[in-house]
XYZ file of C-alpha atoms in Angstrom:
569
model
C -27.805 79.334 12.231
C -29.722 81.640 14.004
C -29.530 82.585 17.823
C -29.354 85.002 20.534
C -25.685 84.155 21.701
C -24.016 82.890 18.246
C -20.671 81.611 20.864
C -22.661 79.640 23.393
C -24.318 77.662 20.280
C -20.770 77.365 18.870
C -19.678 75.705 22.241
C -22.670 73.062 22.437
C -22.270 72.535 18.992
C -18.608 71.751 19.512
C -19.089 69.986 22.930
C -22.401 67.666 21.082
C -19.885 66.833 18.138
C -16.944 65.831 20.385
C -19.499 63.631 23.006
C -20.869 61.761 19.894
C -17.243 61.324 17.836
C -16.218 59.329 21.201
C -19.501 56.961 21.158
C -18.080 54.426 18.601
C -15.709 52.688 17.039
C -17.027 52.031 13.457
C -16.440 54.856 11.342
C -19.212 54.441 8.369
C -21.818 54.665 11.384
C -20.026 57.395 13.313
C -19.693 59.920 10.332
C -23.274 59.001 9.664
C -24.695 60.253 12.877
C -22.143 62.960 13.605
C -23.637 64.651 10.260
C -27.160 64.080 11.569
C -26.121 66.082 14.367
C -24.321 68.811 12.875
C -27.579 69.284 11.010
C -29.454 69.333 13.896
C -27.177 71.621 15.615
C -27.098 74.157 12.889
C -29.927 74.100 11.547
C -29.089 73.261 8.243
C -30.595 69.885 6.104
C -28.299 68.032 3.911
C -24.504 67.074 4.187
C -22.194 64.206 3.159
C -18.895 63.158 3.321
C -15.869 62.318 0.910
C -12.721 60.406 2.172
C -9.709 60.812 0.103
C -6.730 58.455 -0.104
C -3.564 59.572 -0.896
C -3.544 58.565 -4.159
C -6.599 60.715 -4.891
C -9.020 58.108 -5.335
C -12.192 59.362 -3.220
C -15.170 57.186 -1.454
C -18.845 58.330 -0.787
C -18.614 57.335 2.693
C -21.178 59.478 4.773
C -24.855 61.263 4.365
C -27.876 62.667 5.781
C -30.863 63.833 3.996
C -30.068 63.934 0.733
C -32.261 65.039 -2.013
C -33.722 62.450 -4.254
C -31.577 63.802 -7.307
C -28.540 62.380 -5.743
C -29.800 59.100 -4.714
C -30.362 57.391 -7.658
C -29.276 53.978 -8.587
C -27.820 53.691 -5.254
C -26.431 57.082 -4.773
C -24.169 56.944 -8.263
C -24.182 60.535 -8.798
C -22.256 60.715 -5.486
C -20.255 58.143 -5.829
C -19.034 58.581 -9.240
C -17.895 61.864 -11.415
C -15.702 64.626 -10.550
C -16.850 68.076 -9.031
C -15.056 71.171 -8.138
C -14.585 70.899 -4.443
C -12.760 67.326 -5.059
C -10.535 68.814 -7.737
C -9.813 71.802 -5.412
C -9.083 69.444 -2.660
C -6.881 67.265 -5.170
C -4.753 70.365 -6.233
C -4.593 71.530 -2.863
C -6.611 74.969 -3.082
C -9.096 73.814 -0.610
C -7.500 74.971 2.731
C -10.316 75.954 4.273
C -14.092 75.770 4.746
C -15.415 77.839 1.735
C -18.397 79.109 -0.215
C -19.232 76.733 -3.181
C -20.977 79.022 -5.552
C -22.617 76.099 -7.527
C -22.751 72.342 -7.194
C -21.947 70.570 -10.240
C -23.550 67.334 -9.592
C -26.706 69.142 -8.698
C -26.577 71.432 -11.778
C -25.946 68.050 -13.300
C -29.288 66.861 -11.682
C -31.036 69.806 -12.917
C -29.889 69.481 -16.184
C -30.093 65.712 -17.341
C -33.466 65.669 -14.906
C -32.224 62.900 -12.044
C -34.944 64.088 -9.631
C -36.118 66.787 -7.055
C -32.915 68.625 -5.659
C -35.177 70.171 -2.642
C -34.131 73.715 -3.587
C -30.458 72.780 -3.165
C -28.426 74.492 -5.378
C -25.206 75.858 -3.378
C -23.427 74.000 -0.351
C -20.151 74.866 1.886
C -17.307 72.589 1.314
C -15.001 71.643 4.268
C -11.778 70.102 4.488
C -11.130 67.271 6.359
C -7.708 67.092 8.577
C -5.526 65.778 11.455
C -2.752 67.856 11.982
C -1.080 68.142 8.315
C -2.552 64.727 6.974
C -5.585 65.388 4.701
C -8.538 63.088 5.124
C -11.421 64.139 2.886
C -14.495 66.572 2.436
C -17.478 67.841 4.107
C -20.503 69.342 2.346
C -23.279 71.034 4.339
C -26.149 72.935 3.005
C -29.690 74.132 2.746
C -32.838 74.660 0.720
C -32.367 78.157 -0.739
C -28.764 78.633 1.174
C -26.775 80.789 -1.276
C -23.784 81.962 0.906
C -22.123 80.741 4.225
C -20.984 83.593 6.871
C -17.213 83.690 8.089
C -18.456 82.540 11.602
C -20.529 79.794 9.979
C -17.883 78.576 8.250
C -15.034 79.020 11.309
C -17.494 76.592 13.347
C -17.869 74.572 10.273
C -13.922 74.337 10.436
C -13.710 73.512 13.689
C -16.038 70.559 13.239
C -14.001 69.185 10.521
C -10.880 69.028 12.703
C -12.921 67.173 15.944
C -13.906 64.727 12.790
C -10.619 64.516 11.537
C -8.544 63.555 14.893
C -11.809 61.189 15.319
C -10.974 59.538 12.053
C -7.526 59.215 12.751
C -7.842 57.727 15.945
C -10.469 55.381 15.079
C -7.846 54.421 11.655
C -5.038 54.280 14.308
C -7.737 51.543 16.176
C -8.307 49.517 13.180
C -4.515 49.178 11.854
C -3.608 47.962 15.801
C -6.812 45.639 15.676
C -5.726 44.201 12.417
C -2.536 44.320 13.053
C -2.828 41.920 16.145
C -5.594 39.785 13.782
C -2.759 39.217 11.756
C 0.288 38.986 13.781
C -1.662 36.199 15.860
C -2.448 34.506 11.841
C 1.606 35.051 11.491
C 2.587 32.478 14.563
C 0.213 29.983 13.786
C 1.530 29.863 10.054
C 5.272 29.855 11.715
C 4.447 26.745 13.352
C 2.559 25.210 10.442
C 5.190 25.824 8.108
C 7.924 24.728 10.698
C 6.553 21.357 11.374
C 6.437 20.573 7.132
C 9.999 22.170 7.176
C 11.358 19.594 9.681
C 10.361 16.582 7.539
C 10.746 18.284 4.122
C 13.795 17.240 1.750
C 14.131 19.950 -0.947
C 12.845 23.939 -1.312
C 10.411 23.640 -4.214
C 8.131 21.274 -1.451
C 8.879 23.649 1.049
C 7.661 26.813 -1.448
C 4.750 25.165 -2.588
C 3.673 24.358 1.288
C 4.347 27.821 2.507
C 2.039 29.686 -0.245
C -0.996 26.975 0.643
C -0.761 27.678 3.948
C -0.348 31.026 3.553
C -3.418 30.868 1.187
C -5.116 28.599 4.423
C -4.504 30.974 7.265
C -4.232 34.872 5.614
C -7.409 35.778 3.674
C -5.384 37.893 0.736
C -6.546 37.239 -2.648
C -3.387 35.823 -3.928
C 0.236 34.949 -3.081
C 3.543 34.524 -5.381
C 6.919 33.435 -3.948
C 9.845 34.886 -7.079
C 13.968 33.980 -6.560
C 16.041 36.572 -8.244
C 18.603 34.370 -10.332
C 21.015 36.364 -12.640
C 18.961 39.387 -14.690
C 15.766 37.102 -13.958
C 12.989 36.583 -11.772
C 11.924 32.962 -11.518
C 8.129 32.172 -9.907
C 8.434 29.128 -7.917
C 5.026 28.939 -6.192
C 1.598 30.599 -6.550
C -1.718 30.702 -3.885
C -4.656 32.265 -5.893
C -8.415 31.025 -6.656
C -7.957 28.918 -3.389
C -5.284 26.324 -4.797
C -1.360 26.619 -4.988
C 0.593 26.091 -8.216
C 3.877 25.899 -8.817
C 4.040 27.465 -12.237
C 7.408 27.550 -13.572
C 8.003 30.953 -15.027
C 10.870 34.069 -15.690
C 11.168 37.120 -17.357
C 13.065 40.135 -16.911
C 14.404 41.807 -13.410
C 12.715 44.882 -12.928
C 13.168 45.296 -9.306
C 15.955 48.118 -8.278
C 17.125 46.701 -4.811
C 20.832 46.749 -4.213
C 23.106 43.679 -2.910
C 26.100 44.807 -1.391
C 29.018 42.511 -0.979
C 29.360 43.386 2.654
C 26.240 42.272 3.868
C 25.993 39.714 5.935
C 23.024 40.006 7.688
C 19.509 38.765 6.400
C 18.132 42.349 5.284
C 14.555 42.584 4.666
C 11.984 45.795 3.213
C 9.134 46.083 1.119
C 10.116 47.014 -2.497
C 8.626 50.170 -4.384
C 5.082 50.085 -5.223
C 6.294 49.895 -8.745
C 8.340 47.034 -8.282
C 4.989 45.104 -7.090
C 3.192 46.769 -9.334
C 5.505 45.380 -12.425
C 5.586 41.954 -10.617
C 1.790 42.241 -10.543
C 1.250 42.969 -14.626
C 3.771 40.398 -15.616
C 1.663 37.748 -13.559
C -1.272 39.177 -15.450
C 0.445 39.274 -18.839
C 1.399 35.797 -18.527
C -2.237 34.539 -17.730
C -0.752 32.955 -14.298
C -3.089 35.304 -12.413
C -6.620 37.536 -13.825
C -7.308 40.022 -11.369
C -4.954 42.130 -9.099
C -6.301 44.578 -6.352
C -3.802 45.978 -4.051
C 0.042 44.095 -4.341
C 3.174 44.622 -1.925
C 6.227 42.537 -2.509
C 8.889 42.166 0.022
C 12.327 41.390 -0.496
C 14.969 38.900 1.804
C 18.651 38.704 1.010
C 20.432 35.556 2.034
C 23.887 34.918 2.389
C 24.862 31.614 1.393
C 28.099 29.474 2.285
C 30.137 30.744 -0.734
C 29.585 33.999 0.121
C 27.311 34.730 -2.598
C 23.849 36.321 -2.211
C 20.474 35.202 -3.115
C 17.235 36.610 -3.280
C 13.337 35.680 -2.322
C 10.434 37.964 -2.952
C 7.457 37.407 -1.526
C 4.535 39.135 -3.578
C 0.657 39.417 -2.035
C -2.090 40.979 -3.344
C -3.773 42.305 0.413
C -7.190 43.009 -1.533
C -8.516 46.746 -1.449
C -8.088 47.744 2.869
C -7.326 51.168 2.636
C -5.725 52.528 5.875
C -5.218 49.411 7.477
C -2.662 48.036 4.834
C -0.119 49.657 7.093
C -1.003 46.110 9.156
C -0.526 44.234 5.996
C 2.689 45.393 4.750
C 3.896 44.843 8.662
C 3.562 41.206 8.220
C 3.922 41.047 4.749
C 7.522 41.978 5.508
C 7.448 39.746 8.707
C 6.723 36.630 6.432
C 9.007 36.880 3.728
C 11.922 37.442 6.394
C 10.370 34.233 7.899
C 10.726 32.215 4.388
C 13.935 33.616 3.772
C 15.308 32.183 7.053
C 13.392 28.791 6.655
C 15.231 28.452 3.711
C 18.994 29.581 4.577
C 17.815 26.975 7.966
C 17.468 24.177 5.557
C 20.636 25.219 3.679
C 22.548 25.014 6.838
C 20.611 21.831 7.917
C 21.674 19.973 4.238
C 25.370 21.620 4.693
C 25.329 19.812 8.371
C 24.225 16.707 7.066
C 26.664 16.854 4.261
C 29.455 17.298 6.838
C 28.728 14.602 8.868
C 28.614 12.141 6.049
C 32.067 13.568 5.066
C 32.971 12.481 8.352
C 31.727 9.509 8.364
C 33.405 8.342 5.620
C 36.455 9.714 6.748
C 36.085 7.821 9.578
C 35.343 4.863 7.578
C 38.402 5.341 5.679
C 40.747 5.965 8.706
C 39.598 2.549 10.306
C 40.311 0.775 7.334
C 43.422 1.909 6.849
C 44.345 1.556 10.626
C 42.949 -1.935 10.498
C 42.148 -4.080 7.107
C 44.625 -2.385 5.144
C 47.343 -2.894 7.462
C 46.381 -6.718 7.898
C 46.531 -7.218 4.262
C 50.237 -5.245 4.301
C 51.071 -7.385 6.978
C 49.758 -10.786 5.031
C 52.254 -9.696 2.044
C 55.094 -9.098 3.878
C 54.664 -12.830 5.666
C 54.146 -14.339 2.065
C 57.769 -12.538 1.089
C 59.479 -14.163 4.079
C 57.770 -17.343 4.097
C 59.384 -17.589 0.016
C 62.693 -16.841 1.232
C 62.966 -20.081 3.714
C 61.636 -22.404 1.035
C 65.657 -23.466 0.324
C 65.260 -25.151 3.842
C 62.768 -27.957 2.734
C 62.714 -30.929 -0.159
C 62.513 -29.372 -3.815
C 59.032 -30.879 -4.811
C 57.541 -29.709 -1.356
C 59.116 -26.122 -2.006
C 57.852 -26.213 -5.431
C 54.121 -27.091 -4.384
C 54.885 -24.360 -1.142
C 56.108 -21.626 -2.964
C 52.732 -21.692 -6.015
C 50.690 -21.510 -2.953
C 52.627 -19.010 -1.386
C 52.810 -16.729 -4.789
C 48.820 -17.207 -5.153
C 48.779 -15.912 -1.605
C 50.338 -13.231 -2.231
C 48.972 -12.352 -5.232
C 45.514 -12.027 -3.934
C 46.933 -10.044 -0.701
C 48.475 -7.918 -3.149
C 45.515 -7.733 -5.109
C 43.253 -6.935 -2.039
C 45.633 -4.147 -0.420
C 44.900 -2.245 -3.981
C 41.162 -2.800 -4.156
C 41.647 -1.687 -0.620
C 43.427 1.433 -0.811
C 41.242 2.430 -4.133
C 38.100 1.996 -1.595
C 39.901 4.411 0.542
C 40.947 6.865 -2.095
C 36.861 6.897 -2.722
C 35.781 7.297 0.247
C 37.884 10.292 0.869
C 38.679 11.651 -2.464
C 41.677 13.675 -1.555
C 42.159 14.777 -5.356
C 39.392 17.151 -5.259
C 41.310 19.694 -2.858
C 42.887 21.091 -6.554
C 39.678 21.807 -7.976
C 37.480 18.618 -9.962
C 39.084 18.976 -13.311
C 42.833 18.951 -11.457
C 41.508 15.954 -9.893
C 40.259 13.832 -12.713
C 43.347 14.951 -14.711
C 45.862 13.696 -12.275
C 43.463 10.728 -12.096
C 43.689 9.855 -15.497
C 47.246 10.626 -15.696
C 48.003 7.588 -13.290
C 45.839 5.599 -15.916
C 49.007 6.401 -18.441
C 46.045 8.657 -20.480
C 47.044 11.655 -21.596
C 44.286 13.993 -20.365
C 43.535 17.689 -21.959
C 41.198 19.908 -20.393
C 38.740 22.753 -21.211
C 36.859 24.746 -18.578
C 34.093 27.422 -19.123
C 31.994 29.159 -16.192
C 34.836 29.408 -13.341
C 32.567 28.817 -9.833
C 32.782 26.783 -7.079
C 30.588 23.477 -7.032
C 28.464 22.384 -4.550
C 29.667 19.219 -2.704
C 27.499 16.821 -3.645
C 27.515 18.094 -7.432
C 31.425 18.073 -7.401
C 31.651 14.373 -6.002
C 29.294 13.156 -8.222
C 30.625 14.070 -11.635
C 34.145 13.101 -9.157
C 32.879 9.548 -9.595
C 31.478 9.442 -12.838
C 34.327 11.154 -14.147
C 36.520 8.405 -12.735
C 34.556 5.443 -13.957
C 34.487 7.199 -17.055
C 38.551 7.474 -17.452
C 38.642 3.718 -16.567
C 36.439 2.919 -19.269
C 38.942 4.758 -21.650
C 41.781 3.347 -20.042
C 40.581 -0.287 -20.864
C 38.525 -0.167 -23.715
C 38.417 2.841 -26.046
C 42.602 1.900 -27.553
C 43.641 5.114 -27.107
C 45.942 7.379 -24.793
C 44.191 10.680 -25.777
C 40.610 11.895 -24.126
C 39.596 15.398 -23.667
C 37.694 16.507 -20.168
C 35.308 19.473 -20.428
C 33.803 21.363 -17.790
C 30.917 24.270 -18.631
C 29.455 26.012 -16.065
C 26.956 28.862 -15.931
C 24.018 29.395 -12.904
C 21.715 27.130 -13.626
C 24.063 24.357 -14.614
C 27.315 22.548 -14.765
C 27.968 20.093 -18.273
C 30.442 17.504 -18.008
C 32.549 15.967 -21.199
C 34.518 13.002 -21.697
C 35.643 12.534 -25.087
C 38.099 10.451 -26.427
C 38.538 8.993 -30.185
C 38.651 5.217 -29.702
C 37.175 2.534 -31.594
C 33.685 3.606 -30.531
C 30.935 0.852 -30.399
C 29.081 -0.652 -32.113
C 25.001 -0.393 -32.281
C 24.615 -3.686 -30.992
C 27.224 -3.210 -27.789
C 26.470 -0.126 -27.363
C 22.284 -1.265 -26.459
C 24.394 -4.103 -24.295
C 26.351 -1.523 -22.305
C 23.256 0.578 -22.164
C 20.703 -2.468 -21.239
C 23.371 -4.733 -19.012
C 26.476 -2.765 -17.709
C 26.552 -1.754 -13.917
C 28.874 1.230 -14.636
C 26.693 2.886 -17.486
C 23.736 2.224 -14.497
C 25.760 3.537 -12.142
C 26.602 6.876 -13.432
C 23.173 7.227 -14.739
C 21.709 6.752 -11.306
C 24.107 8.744 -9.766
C 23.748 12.045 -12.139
C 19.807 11.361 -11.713
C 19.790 11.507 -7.704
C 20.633 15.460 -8.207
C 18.160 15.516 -10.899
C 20.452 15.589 -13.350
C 20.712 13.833 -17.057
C 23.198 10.919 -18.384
C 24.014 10.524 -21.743
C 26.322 8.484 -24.291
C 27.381 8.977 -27.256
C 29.299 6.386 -29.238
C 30.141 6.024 -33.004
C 32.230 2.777 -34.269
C 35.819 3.702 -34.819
C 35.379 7.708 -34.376
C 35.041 7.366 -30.065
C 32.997 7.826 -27.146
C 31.125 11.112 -25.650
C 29.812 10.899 -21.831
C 27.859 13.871 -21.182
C 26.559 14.757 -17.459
C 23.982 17.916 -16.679
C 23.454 18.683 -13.532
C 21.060 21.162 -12.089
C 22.901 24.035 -9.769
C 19.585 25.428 -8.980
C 18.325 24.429 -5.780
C 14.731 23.478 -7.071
C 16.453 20.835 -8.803
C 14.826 18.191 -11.271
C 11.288 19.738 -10.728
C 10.777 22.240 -13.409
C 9.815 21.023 -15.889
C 11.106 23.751 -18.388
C 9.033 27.276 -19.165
C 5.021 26.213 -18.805
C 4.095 29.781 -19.420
């Protein structure tokens, strides 16, 4: 670095540096040539370049003239090791641009004989910054260099910072450039996944769809959509190897992420890298997924209609990208808000349609109450005082009259109670005290005498509550005309996953031979079977001669009913 006026080459030097850091965009090529022309500029003959991540892990990312002892088998003795300027980088003594007094990779050259080292045997180290975030490390040096003046190493400084804010713009470039790859990615997947939504019926489709078409339109390695139930996490649907999966599994919460009861908002944030990082060696440890690069998980709360909470995590493994992960998380985030809505959407969409059937069939029930119910009323009363003129008219014509007239009204009679039972169905007003109230007073009116046990106090879902409703009440009439007995016992046993109904009473029981009749032939046994299996629920009776009958309903309170299958893993 020899020269008549030492400042004036300082100021080209500075002013060549700055001119060629604003030529590109790409930042392998860049470094590359802006260390070809600090060498130039200087004088000197070798340098390359370390970039450092935060977490310490360091990339051979930059070089120019290198000596063949340090590029061997594709520049390993670069890219791998330790030396002492990256472990006085990594424990923060390298503030400056210093003397190195020996290089340890090219006394490691010299001693294990990887090749000519060109005389190198000392080079200045450099740090690499942009304002107080730490980038990496330069090396310059020179056949036979052995020491580095203060003004060589002040310009060498003052490089390091023009490559630093260069590197940090040109980072700043690629997050915005992949960060508008992706958000663009983001609203074609919205649409995809809204048009399946809109003809979809239950969530475990709707899971399964959203990780293959996140798998379709994101290039990430691998996908995994969790719900927090209880102390558990449950994986409902998995992209990786370019297929989706829905491979049942749990195992133990490990996530730290509060709920508080007065939410309710839908809040949304990445979890803690260790959080994804446990999600990530559970998937391993359970052979659902081999190979993990770089995972974030992202967490949506959802306030339901009962005012509970659940939760959806969204885990992806973004693949090794370095600075431009600040992109992925972005959307990460962005898409598991997205599924969390899609699915509180279809919640509301199921709790509309549920109301308007409700309606419906209040409806239903008004009319026929307003209209064939007050007919048949009508019809009785006539009967009554059509019987009370019969005195008027001839004995055998009365007699003939009034058998007619009592069939009449017999049937009327009969009909107004069919009738009003139809009514009492179709809006069950019973189950305002709770089901077990309901089917208690229910039997009660049967003459039975009904005792009750419940377990797991929670409110039921409407369409789970009316349907052990009905099977509890064809069960009760089943007592009521064919068990002989007064006495049956109604148990209810709740816990998050499911709700277990009992009806027990100790009757004469059946037979082998009736009970395959009832189970083959009988159109109440079929219809409380098919109505417990259209939640995805189970049916069962139990029946010994002369010790009484068990009927025992399951159904599913999780929302990915009837499609799991139990643990696969």
């Amino acid at each position: 670095m020899t020269n008549p006026d030492p400042h004036v080459r300082e100021l080209v030097t500075l002013k060549t540096i700055a001119e060629t850091l604003n030529e590109g965009n790409e930042l392998a090529s860049m470094l590359d040539t802006v260390i070809g022309k600090l060498l130039e500029l200087t004088g000197l003959s070798t340098g390359w370049m370390f970039l450092v991540e935060e977490t310490g892990v360091h990339e051979f990312v930059a070089h120019r003239n290198l000596p063949p002892a340090l590029t061997g088998n594709d520049y390993e003795p670069l890219r791998c090791g330790a030396c002492w300027c990256l472990e006085r980088y990594g424990d923060g003594r390298l503030k400056n641009a210093v003397n190195i007094l020996t290089c340890k990779r090219l006394d490691n050259a010299v001693r294990y004989q990887w090749g000519d080292t060109k005389d190198i045997t000392h080079h200045a180290t450099v740090p690499i910054r942009s304002g107080n975030r730490r980038l990496g490390v330069l090396n310059v040096a020179a056949p036979g260099k052995l020491h580095f003046s203060n003004e060589e190493l002040a310009l060498l400084e003052s490089v390091a910072f023009q490559i630093g804010s260069a590197i940090e713009r040109m980072r700043l470039y690629a997050v915005e450039q992949r960060r508008a790859e992706l958000y663009a990615k983001f609203g074609e997947y919205m649409s995809a996944v809204g048009m399946y939504v809109s003809e979809a019926t239950n969530r475990i489709d709707v899971s399964e769809q959203a990780m293959h078409l996140l798998g379709s339109y994101f290039e990430w390695p691998a996908a995994a959509l969790f719900e927090m139930t209880g102390d558990v996490f449950t994986l409902r649907a998995l992209y990786s190897d370019g297929r989706t999966t829905l491979p049942y599994a749990r195992f133990p919460q490990r996530v730290q992420y509060e709920i508080k009861p007065e939410q309710v908002s839908v809040p949304i944030g990445l979890l803690c890298s260790a959080d994804a990082d446990y999600l990530s060696s559970q998937l391993k440890q359970r052979r659902v997924i081999q190979h993990v690069q770089r995972a974030l998980a992202a967490s949506v709360v959802l306030k339901s209609d009962d005012v509970s909470s659940s939760k959806s995590i969204l885990w992806v493994d973004v693949g090794l990208r370095g600075v431009v992960e600040q992109a992925d998380s972005e959307v990460v985030e962005a898409i598991a808000e997205f599924i969390g809505l899609t699915f509180q959407r279809m919640r509301l969409e199921d709790n509309r349609r549920e109301l308007a059937r409700l309606d419906e069939r209040n409806r239903l029930a008004r009319d026929m109450h307003d209209s064939v119910s007050q007919t048949l009323f009508s019809l009785v009363m006539m009967s009554k005082g059509v019987r009370s003129k019969l005195g008027t008219i001839p004995e055998a014509q009365a007699k003939l009259l009034a058998e007619s007239i009592h069939d009449m009204q017999s049937l009327s009679q009969s009909a107004l109670k069919e009738m009003r039972e139809l009514i009492t169905k179709l809006r069950p007003s019973e189950l305002e005290g709770g089901l077990i109230t309901g089917l208690k007073s229910y039997g009660e009116r049967l003459n039975l005498e009904v005792h009750t046990k419940l377990s797991g106090m929670q409110a039921l879902p409407r369409a789970q509550e009316e349907v052990l409703w009905r099977i509890g009440q064809e069960a009760l009439n089943n007592v009521s005309k064919h068990a002989d007995t007064s006495d049956v016992e109604l148990s209810l046993i709740q816990n998050e996953r499911q709700v277990t109904l009992l009806v027990t009473d100790h009757g004469r029981g059946m037979t082998e031979q009736r009970f395959l009749e009832l189970t083959e032939h009988s159109i109440g046994m079929s219809s409380m079977r098919e109505r417990a299996e259209s939640l995805g629920g189970q049916f069962q009776l139990h029946s010994v001669y002369t010790k009484g009958t068990t009927i025992e309903v399951v159904l599913p309170l999780d929302r990915y009913r009837g499609k799991e299958g139990g643990d696969q893993l």
